[in-house]
Amino acid sequence: MGYARKVGWVTAGLVIGAGACYCIYRLTRGRKQNKEKMAEGGSGDVDDVGDCPGARYNDWSDDDDDNSENKGIVWYPPWARIGTEAGTRARARARARATRARRAVQKRASPNSDDTILSPQELQKVLCLVEMSEKPYILEAALIALGNNAAYAFNRDIIRDLGGLPIVAKILNTRDPIVKEKALIVLNNLSVNAENQRRLKIYMNQVCDDTITSRLNSSVQLAGLRLLTNMTVTNEYQHMLANSISDFFRLFSAGNEETKFQVLKLLLNLAENPAMTRELLRAQVPSSLGSLFNKKENKEVILKLLVIFENINDNFKWEENESAQNQFSEGSLFFFLKEFQVCADTILGIESHHDFLVKVKVGKFMAKLAEHMFPKSQE
């Protein structure tokens, strides 16, 4: 029995290894240089926007990530013991193998080349690799292949029909940040499809928790924000994020410029839905939110944040909801807007901002806010 079990394990290892080699070879057959990259934050030419009526901020991703974090994570075989000569050689071979796999993937052909568009049979083999393999460098290569192919509308249906959604979503449980990021990118590209969104909604809470708890400004956090932005393109699943809006405002205040923009896209989608207005006003916002209105802050960040406030202000009927205003607690976005003098002192402090558009936008916002909150004072 021991001999038969050992032969079985060797055979299974050979099958997976051969499949991985074929996958990487298939990915790197293209000869044409990539002339176009999928635009981050936009739907691109191959995006089937028709699947998501009323599209707002679609954030679909390519995998051009030389900036991915923790590139040095390598899977080492059990016998590669630290401190032994054999272990040192084994670890060196594992590092070299992982490096070769990454370089082969990075030199892949253009997404517009037929060499990188896999057939349904090939996609099924790649999904089998994702499901069966535990080696990060194999998972990374397979997920990059799926991500590239999920950029095409017809492949989103094929991958779903092959059972790919739960297979890829299962990878979200990994602790490897590189593999998790690639899985989020695949789900992000697949989510630009109404039927896929209906099936992916069960993973939204997990993605939301992972995004909020990930290292600030990390690639995993940004990939999670892009996926959540795609999932909130329509109003159908926005309510699932209601309890996390305070955390998004926290990320917005603490994050770098790229994180701020990704959070803004998500909040803009929510702010355009009148049904989410109360949830947004109820959200706790950091005291540092007002300090963002200064000369040092990026102009686009200020303008987009003002658009969010304007949408909330327009969607909330202040007179009709006067009796319900005591439902909002101190520190909420409602009080940030309600305390007009504090808000005015903070925001009007950028009247000397060097950008004329910012000054005009701030003036209009403050006038509209005063009209809604203090209608009698305008008589």
Short mmCIF file of C-alpha atoms in Angstrom, two decimals:
data_model
loop_
_atom_site.label_atom_id
_atom_site.label_comp_id
_atom_site.label_asym_id
_atom_site.label_seq_id
_atom_site.Cartn_x
_atom_site.Cartn_y
_atom_site.Cartn_z
CA MET A 1 0.00 0.00 0.00
CA GLY A 2 2.87 2.40 0.81
CA TYR A 3 4.46 1.84 -2.59
CA ALA A 4 1.14 2.36 -4.44
CA ARG A 5 0.44 5.59 -2.54
CA LYS A 6 3.95 6.90 -3.35
CA VAL A 7 3.50 6.11 -7.05
CA GLY A 8 0.11 7.90 -6.99
CA TRP A 9 1.59 11.05 -5.49
CA VAL A 10 4.45 11.07 -8.03
CA THR A 11 1.98 10.65 -10.90
CA ALA A 12 -0.23 13.49 -9.64
CA GLY A 13 2.83 15.72 -9.29
CA LEU A 14 3.91 15.00 -12.86
CA VAL A 15 0.41 15.78 -14.19
CA ILE A 16 0.22 19.15 -12.41
CA GLY A 17 3.81 20.01 -13.36
CA ALA A 18 3.19 19.20 -17.01
CA GLY A 19 0.00 21.25 -16.98
CA ALA A 20 1.81 24.23 -15.46
CA CYS A 21 4.58 24.06 -18.05
CA TYR A 22 2.01 23.92 -20.85
CA CYS A 23 0.11 26.85 -19.34
CA ILE A 24 3.21 29.04 -19.11
CA TYR A 25 4.37 28.01 -22.59
CA ARG A 26 0.94 28.76 -24.03
CA LEU A 27 0.92 32.18 -22.39
CA THR A 28 4.28 33.16 -23.85
CA ARG A 29 3.88 32.10 -27.49
CA GLY A 30 2.88 35.56 -28.75
CA ARG A 31 5.37 37.59 -30.77
CA LYS A 32 3.72 41.00 -31.11
CA GLN A 33 4.60 43.69 -28.59
CA ASN A 34 1.75 44.95 -26.44
CA LYS A 35 0.65 48.33 -27.85
CA GLU A 36 -2.41 48.88 -25.70
CA LYS A 37 -3.02 48.42 -22.01
CA MET A 38 -6.41 48.08 -20.46
CA ALA A 39 -7.25 51.45 -19.01
CA GLU A 40 -7.44 51.51 -15.24
CA GLY A 41 -10.68 53.02 -14.10
CA GLY A 42 -12.43 52.67 -17.46
CA SER A 43 -14.30 50.04 -19.34
CA GLY A 44 -12.09 49.81 -22.44
CA ASP A 45 -13.00 48.71 -25.93
CA VAL A 46 -13.80 45.13 -24.96
CA ASP A 47 -15.96 46.02 -21.98
CA ASP A 48 -19.57 44.89 -22.29
CA VAL A 49 -21.05 47.91 -20.55
CA GLY A 50 -24.46 46.87 -21.79
CA ASP A 51 -24.49 44.20 -19.12
CA CYS A 52 -24.53 46.90 -16.44
CA PRO A 53 -27.11 49.55 -17.35
CA GLY A 54 -26.62 52.96 -15.79
CA ALA A 55 -22.87 52.42 -15.52
CA ARG A 56 -20.97 54.85 -13.34
CA TYR A 57 -17.44 54.05 -12.30
CA ASN A 58 -16.28 50.80 -13.84
CA ASP A 59 -12.87 49.79 -12.62
CA TRP A 60 -11.49 46.93 -14.63
CA SER A 61 -7.93 45.95 -14.33
CA ASP A 62 -5.00 44.72 -16.30
CA ASP A 63 -2.14 42.94 -14.73
CA ASP A 64 0.78 45.11 -15.72
CA ASP A 65 2.07 44.92 -12.20
CA ASP A 66 5.67 45.31 -11.83
CA ASN A 67 4.63 47.25 -8.74
CA SER A 68 2.99 44.30 -6.99
CA GLU A 69 4.09 43.96 -3.41
CA ASN A 70 6.11 41.11 -1.94
CA LYS A 71 7.47 39.84 -5.24
CA GLY A 72 10.00 37.82 -3.28
CA ILE A 73 7.49 35.29 -1.92
CA VAL A 74 8.53 31.88 -3.22
CA TRP A 75 7.22 28.41 -2.48
CA TYR A 76 9.98 26.19 -1.04
CA PRO A 77 9.81 22.39 -0.97
CA PRO A 78 9.62 20.76 2.48
CA TRP A 79 13.14 19.36 2.23
CA ALA A 80 14.72 22.78 1.62
CA ARG A 81 15.84 23.18 5.23
CA ILE A 82 17.54 26.40 6.17
CA GLY A 83 21.14 25.98 7.22
CA THR A 84 21.91 22.82 5.25
CA GLU A 85 23.84 22.66 2.01
CA ALA A 86 21.13 20.61 0.26
CA GLY A 87 18.48 22.99 1.55
CA THR A 88 20.37 26.00 0.22
CA ARG A 89 20.57 24.44 -3.25
CA ALA A 90 16.89 23.47 -3.17
CA ARG A 91 15.85 26.97 -2.15
CA ALA A 92 17.99 28.49 -4.90
CA ARG A 93 16.36 26.22 -7.49
CA ALA A 94 12.89 27.18 -6.19
CA ARG A 95 13.71 30.89 -6.44
CA ALA A 96 15.06 30.45 -9.97
CA ARG A 97 11.99 28.48 -11.04
CA ALA A 98 9.66 31.17 -9.67
CA THR A 99 11.67 33.92 -11.36
CA ARG A 100 11.54 32.13 -14.72
CA ALA A 101 7.77 31.68 -14.41
CA ARG A 102 7.24 35.37 -13.61
CA ARG A 103 9.48 36.54 -16.45
CA ALA A 104 7.72 34.24 -18.89
CA VAL A 105 4.38 35.70 -17.88
CA GLN A 106 5.66 39.28 -18.06
CA LYS A 107 6.80 38.70 -21.64
CA ARG A 108 3.41 37.41 -22.69
CA ALA A 109 1.92 38.61 -25.97
CA SER A 110 -0.56 41.44 -26.39
CA PRO A 111 -4.13 40.80 -25.20
CA ASN A 112 -5.11 41.63 -28.79
CA SER A 113 -3.08 38.72 -30.09
CA ASP A 114 -4.80 35.42 -30.86
CA ASP A 115 -1.95 33.63 -29.07
CA THR A 116 -3.18 34.74 -25.66
CA ILE A 117 -6.91 34.11 -26.22
CA LEU A 118 -7.44 30.63 -24.83
CA SER A 119 -10.07 28.22 -26.09
CA PRO A 120 -12.71 26.86 -23.69
CA GLN A 121 -10.72 23.64 -23.39
CA GLU A 122 -7.57 25.56 -22.51
CA LEU A 123 -9.47 27.74 -20.03
CA GLN A 124 -10.73 24.59 -18.36
CA LYS A 125 -7.14 23.34 -17.99
CA VAL A 126 -6.10 26.64 -16.46
CA LEU A 127 -9.02 26.47 -14.01
CA CYS A 128 -7.92 22.95 -13.07
CA LEU A 129 -4.47 24.33 -12.30
CA VAL A 130 -5.99 27.00 -10.08
CA GLU A 131 -8.13 24.42 -8.31
CA MET A 132 -5.45 21.76 -7.82
CA SER A 133 -2.13 23.54 -7.44
CA GLU A 134 -0.85 24.95 -4.17
CA LYS A 135 2.34 26.46 -5.58
CA PRO A 136 2.13 30.27 -5.67
CA TYR A 137 4.13 30.73 -8.88
CA ILE A 138 1.82 28.30 -10.74
CA LEU A 139 -1.29 29.96 -9.30
CA GLU A 140 0.06 33.38 -10.26
CA ALA A 141 0.67 32.35 -13.88
CA ALA A 142 -2.73 30.66 -14.17
CA LEU A 143 -4.59 33.62 -12.65
CA ILE A 144 -2.83 36.05 -14.98
CA ALA A 145 -4.03 33.92 -17.91
CA LEU A 146 -7.59 34.01 -16.58
CA GLY A 147 -7.41 37.75 -15.94
CA ASN A 148 -6.28 38.45 -19.50
CA ASN A 149 -9.01 36.29 -20.97
CA ALA A 150 -11.68 37.69 -18.64
CA ALA A 151 -11.04 41.07 -20.28
CA TYR A 152 -13.12 39.83 -23.23
CA ALA A 153 -16.91 39.77 -22.97
CA PHE A 154 -17.40 36.33 -24.53
CA ASN A 155 -14.84 34.75 -22.18
CA ARG A 156 -16.65 36.03 -19.09
CA ASP A 157 -19.59 33.79 -19.91
CA ILE A 158 -17.33 30.84 -20.76
CA ILE A 159 -15.37 31.08 -17.51
CA ARG A 160 -18.64 31.29 -15.55
CA ASP A 161 -20.12 28.29 -17.36
CA LEU A 162 -16.95 26.30 -16.61
CA GLY A 163 -17.52 26.92 -12.89
CA GLY A 164 -14.67 29.39 -12.67
CA LEU A 165 -16.26 31.92 -10.30
CA PRO A 166 -16.17 29.80 -7.11
CA ILE A 167 -12.80 28.33 -8.09
CA VAL A 168 -11.20 31.77 -8.29
CA ALA A 169 -13.12 33.11 -5.29
CA LYS A 170 -11.74 30.28 -3.16
CA ILE A 171 -8.25 31.67 -3.75
CA LEU A 172 -9.26 34.77 -1.74
CA ASN A 173 -8.62 32.69 1.38
CA THR A 174 -4.90 32.51 0.63
CA ARG A 175 -2.44 34.44 2.75
CA ASP A 176 -0.13 35.08 -0.21
CA PRO A 177 -0.71 38.75 -1.18
CA ILE A 178 0.47 38.30 -4.78
CA VAL A 179 -1.88 35.39 -5.45
CA LYS A 180 -4.78 37.14 -3.67
CA GLU A 181 -4.26 40.26 -5.76
CA LYS A 182 -4.31 38.23 -9.00
CA ALA A 183 -7.53 36.50 -7.90
CA LEU A 184 -9.15 39.88 -7.18
CA ILE A 185 -8.12 41.12 -10.63
CA VAL A 186 -9.74 38.08 -12.27
CA LEU A 187 -12.98 38.61 -10.31
CA ASN A 188 -12.84 42.31 -11.12
CA ASN A 189 -12.72 41.65 -14.87
CA LEU A 190 -15.41 38.98 -14.59
CA SER A 191 -17.68 41.33 -12.64
CA VAL A 192 -18.28 43.56 -15.69
CA ASN A 193 -21.21 41.26 -16.47
CA ALA A 194 -24.69 41.28 -14.94
CA GLU A 195 -25.00 37.52 -14.49
CA ASN A 196 -21.52 37.28 -13.00
CA GLN A 197 -22.38 40.05 -10.55
CA ARG A 198 -25.44 38.11 -9.38
CA ARG A 199 -23.21 35.16 -8.58
CA LEU A 200 -20.33 37.16 -7.13
CA LYS A 201 -22.47 39.08 -4.63
CA ILE A 202 -22.06 36.30 -2.06
CA TYR A 203 -18.35 37.15 -1.85
CA MET A 204 -18.82 40.90 -1.39
CA ASN A 205 -18.67 40.83 2.41
CA GLN A 206 -15.44 38.85 2.36
CA VAL A 207 -13.89 41.15 -0.26
CA CYS A 208 -15.01 44.18 1.73
CA ASP A 209 -13.48 42.86 4.99
CA ASP A 210 -10.23 41.90 3.24
CA THR A 211 -10.01 45.31 1.57
CA ILE A 212 -10.49 47.23 4.80
CA THR A 213 -8.08 45.10 6.84
CA SER A 214 -5.35 44.84 4.19
CA ARG A 215 -2.19 46.87 4.54
CA LEU A 216 -2.93 50.51 3.74
CA ASN A 217 -2.23 51.43 0.09
CA SER A 218 -1.27 47.84 -0.74
CA SER A 219 -1.94 46.24 -4.12
CA VAL A 220 -4.44 43.87 -2.50
CA GLN A 221 -6.38 46.80 -1.04
CA LEU A 222 -6.47 48.64 -4.37
CA ALA A 223 -7.58 45.50 -6.23
CA GLY A 224 -10.35 44.98 -3.67
CA LEU A 225 -11.53 48.59 -4.05
CA ARG A 226 -11.68 48.18 -7.84
CA LEU A 227 -13.79 45.04 -7.52
CA LEU A 228 -16.18 46.72 -5.06
CA THR A 229 -16.45 49.70 -7.41
CA ASN A 230 -17.52 47.42 -10.26
CA MET A 231 -20.02 45.68 -8.01
CA THR A 232 -21.63 49.04 -7.15
CA VAL A 233 -22.02 50.23 -10.74
CA THR A 234 -25.73 49.49 -10.38
CA ASN A 235 -27.87 50.08 -7.27
CA GLU A 236 -28.67 46.41 -6.79
CA TYR A 237 -25.89 45.42 -4.39
CA GLN A 238 -24.90 48.74 -2.85
CA HIS A 239 -26.82 48.08 0.37
CA MET A 240 -24.37 45.28 1.16
CA LEU A 241 -21.67 47.90 1.82
CA ALA A 242 -23.78 50.06 4.15
CA ASN A 243 -21.97 48.98 7.32
CA SER A 244 -18.54 49.63 5.80
CA ILE A 245 -18.98 53.23 4.61
CA SER A 246 -17.28 54.62 7.73
CA ASP A 247 -14.26 52.42 6.97
CA PHE A 248 -14.12 53.71 3.41
CA PHE A 249 -14.03 57.30 4.69
CA ARG A 250 -11.20 56.26 7.02
CA LEU A 251 -9.25 54.77 4.10
CA PHE A 252 -9.90 57.92 2.12
CA SER A 253 -8.48 60.16 4.86
CA ALA A 254 -5.45 57.96 5.60
CA GLY A 255 -4.57 56.64 2.16
CA ASN A 256 -2.22 57.93 -0.49
CA GLU A 257 -3.45 59.63 -3.64
CA GLU A 258 -4.14 56.40 -5.54
CA THR A 259 -6.14 54.97 -2.63
CA LYS A 260 -8.08 58.24 -2.31
CA PHE A 261 -9.11 58.10 -5.97
CA GLN A 262 -10.23 54.47 -5.73
CA VAL A 263 -12.32 55.17 -2.62
CA LEU A 264 -13.81 58.26 -4.28
CA LYS A 265 -14.97 56.21 -7.27
CA LEU A 266 -16.73 53.80 -4.90
CA LEU A 267 -18.31 56.59 -2.82
CA LEU A 268 -19.43 58.41 -5.97
CA ASN A 269 -21.35 55.33 -7.06
CA LEU A 270 -23.05 55.16 -3.65
CA ALA A 271 -23.78 58.90 -3.55
CA GLU A 272 -25.68 58.79 -6.85
CA ASN A 273 -28.20 56.37 -5.34
CA PRO A 274 -30.85 58.23 -3.26
CA ALA A 275 -31.52 55.01 -1.32
CA MET A 276 -27.96 55.16 0.09
CA THR A 277 -28.16 58.80 1.23
CA ARG A 278 -29.10 58.03 4.84
CA GLU A 279 -26.36 55.39 5.09
CA LEU A 280 -23.79 57.88 3.85
CA LEU A 281 -24.96 60.60 6.25
CA ARG A 282 -24.94 58.09 9.13
CA ALA A 283 -21.31 57.10 8.44
CA GLN A 284 -18.70 58.22 10.95
CA VAL A 285 -16.06 60.38 9.31
CA PRO A 286 -12.57 61.17 10.64
CA SER A 287 -12.07 64.61 12.11
CA SER A 288 -9.27 65.04 9.57
CA LEU A 289 -11.75 65.01 6.68
CA GLY A 290 -12.07 68.77 6.69
CA SER A 291 -8.31 69.21 6.54
CA LEU A 292 -8.30 67.69 3.06
CA PHE A 293 -9.57 71.00 1.74
CA ASN A 294 -6.24 72.71 1.44
CA LYS A 295 -3.84 73.90 -1.21
CA LYS A 296 -1.66 70.81 -0.98
CA GLU A 297 -4.43 68.36 -1.81
CA ASN A 298 -4.86 67.22 -5.41
CA LYS A 299 -7.43 69.34 -7.23
CA GLU A 300 -9.27 66.30 -8.62
CA VAL A 301 -9.62 64.82 -5.14
CA ILE A 302 -11.24 68.01 -3.84
CA LEU A 303 -13.59 68.29 -6.83
CA LYS A 304 -14.75 64.67 -6.64
CA LEU A 305 -15.30 64.92 -2.89
CA LEU A 306 -17.44 68.02 -3.45
CA VAL A 307 -19.48 66.14 -6.06
CA ILE A 308 -20.17 63.43 -3.47
CA PHE A 309 -21.30 66.04 -0.94
CA GLU A 310 -23.49 67.74 -3.54
CA ASN A 311 -25.20 64.48 -4.49
CA ILE A 312 -25.89 63.69 -0.85
CA ASN A 313 -27.16 67.21 -0.24
CA ASP A 314 -29.47 67.02 -3.29
CA ASN A 315 -30.82 63.57 -2.41
CA PHE A 316 -31.61 64.35 1.23
CA LYS A 317 -34.81 66.35 1.75
CA TRP A 318 -33.78 68.43 4.75
CA GLU A 319 -37.22 69.86 5.49
CA GLU A 320 -39.05 66.54 5.16
CA ASN A 321 -36.49 64.72 7.33
CA GLU A 322 -36.23 67.35 10.06
CA SER A 323 -37.87 65.06 12.62
CA ALA A 324 -35.49 62.22 11.77
CA GLN A 325 -32.32 64.26 12.09
CA ASN A 326 -31.77 63.14 15.68
CA GLN A 327 -31.03 59.64 14.33
CA PHE A 328 -27.57 60.79 13.30
CA SER A 329 -24.81 60.64 15.90
CA GLU A 330 -21.98 63.01 16.64
CA GLY A 331 -19.05 62.57 14.31
CA SER A 332 -21.24 61.46 11.41
CA LEU A 333 -21.11 62.95 7.94
CA PHE A 334 -24.50 64.51 8.69
CA PHE A 335 -23.00 66.61 11.48
CA PHE A 336 -20.00 67.43 9.32
CA LEU A 337 -22.44 69.07 6.88
CA LYS A 338 -24.90 70.26 9.52
CA GLU A 339 -22.42 72.30 11.50
CA PHE A 340 -22.36 74.91 8.82
CA GLN A 341 -20.03 77.42 10.45
CA VAL A 342 -17.33 74.85 11.19
CA CYS A 343 -17.72 73.40 7.71
CA ALA A 344 -17.66 76.87 6.17
CA ASP A 345 -14.54 77.93 8.05
CA THR A 346 -12.78 74.78 6.93
CA ILE A 347 -13.87 74.76 3.31
CA LEU A 348 -13.80 78.48 2.68
CA GLY A 349 -10.24 78.40 3.92
CA ILE A 350 -9.24 77.38 0.42
CA GLU A 351 -10.64 80.53 -1.17
CA SER A 352 -7.05 81.42 -1.79
CA HIS A 353 -6.53 78.15 -3.67
CA HIS A 354 -4.51 78.75 -6.81
CA ASP A 355 -7.02 76.87 -8.98
CA PHE A 356 -9.98 78.95 -10.15
CA LEU A 357 -12.22 75.91 -10.79
CA VAL A 358 -11.79 74.73 -7.20
CA LYS A 359 -12.78 78.16 -5.83
CA VAL A 360 -15.89 78.29 -8.05
CA LYS A 361 -16.94 74.74 -7.14
CA VAL A 362 -16.50 75.39 -3.42
CA GLY A 363 -18.55 78.59 -3.64
CA LYS A 364 -21.43 76.85 -5.42
CA PHE A 365 -21.40 73.98 -2.95
CA MET A 366 -21.51 76.26 0.08
CA ALA A 367 -24.36 78.31 -1.43
CA LYS A 368 -26.39 75.19 -2.14
CA LEU A 369 -25.70 73.78 1.31
CA ALA A 370 -26.82 77.02 2.95
CA GLU A 371 -30.00 77.10 0.86
CA HIS A 372 -31.00 73.57 1.88
CA MET A 373 -29.98 73.72 5.52
CA PHE A 374 -31.07 77.27 6.33
CA PRO A 375 -33.92 78.08 3.93
CA LYS A 376 -35.45 80.69 6.26
CA SER A 377 -32.22 82.66 6.48
CA GLN A 378 -32.31 83.12 2.74
CA GLU A 379 -35.67 84.87 2.76
#
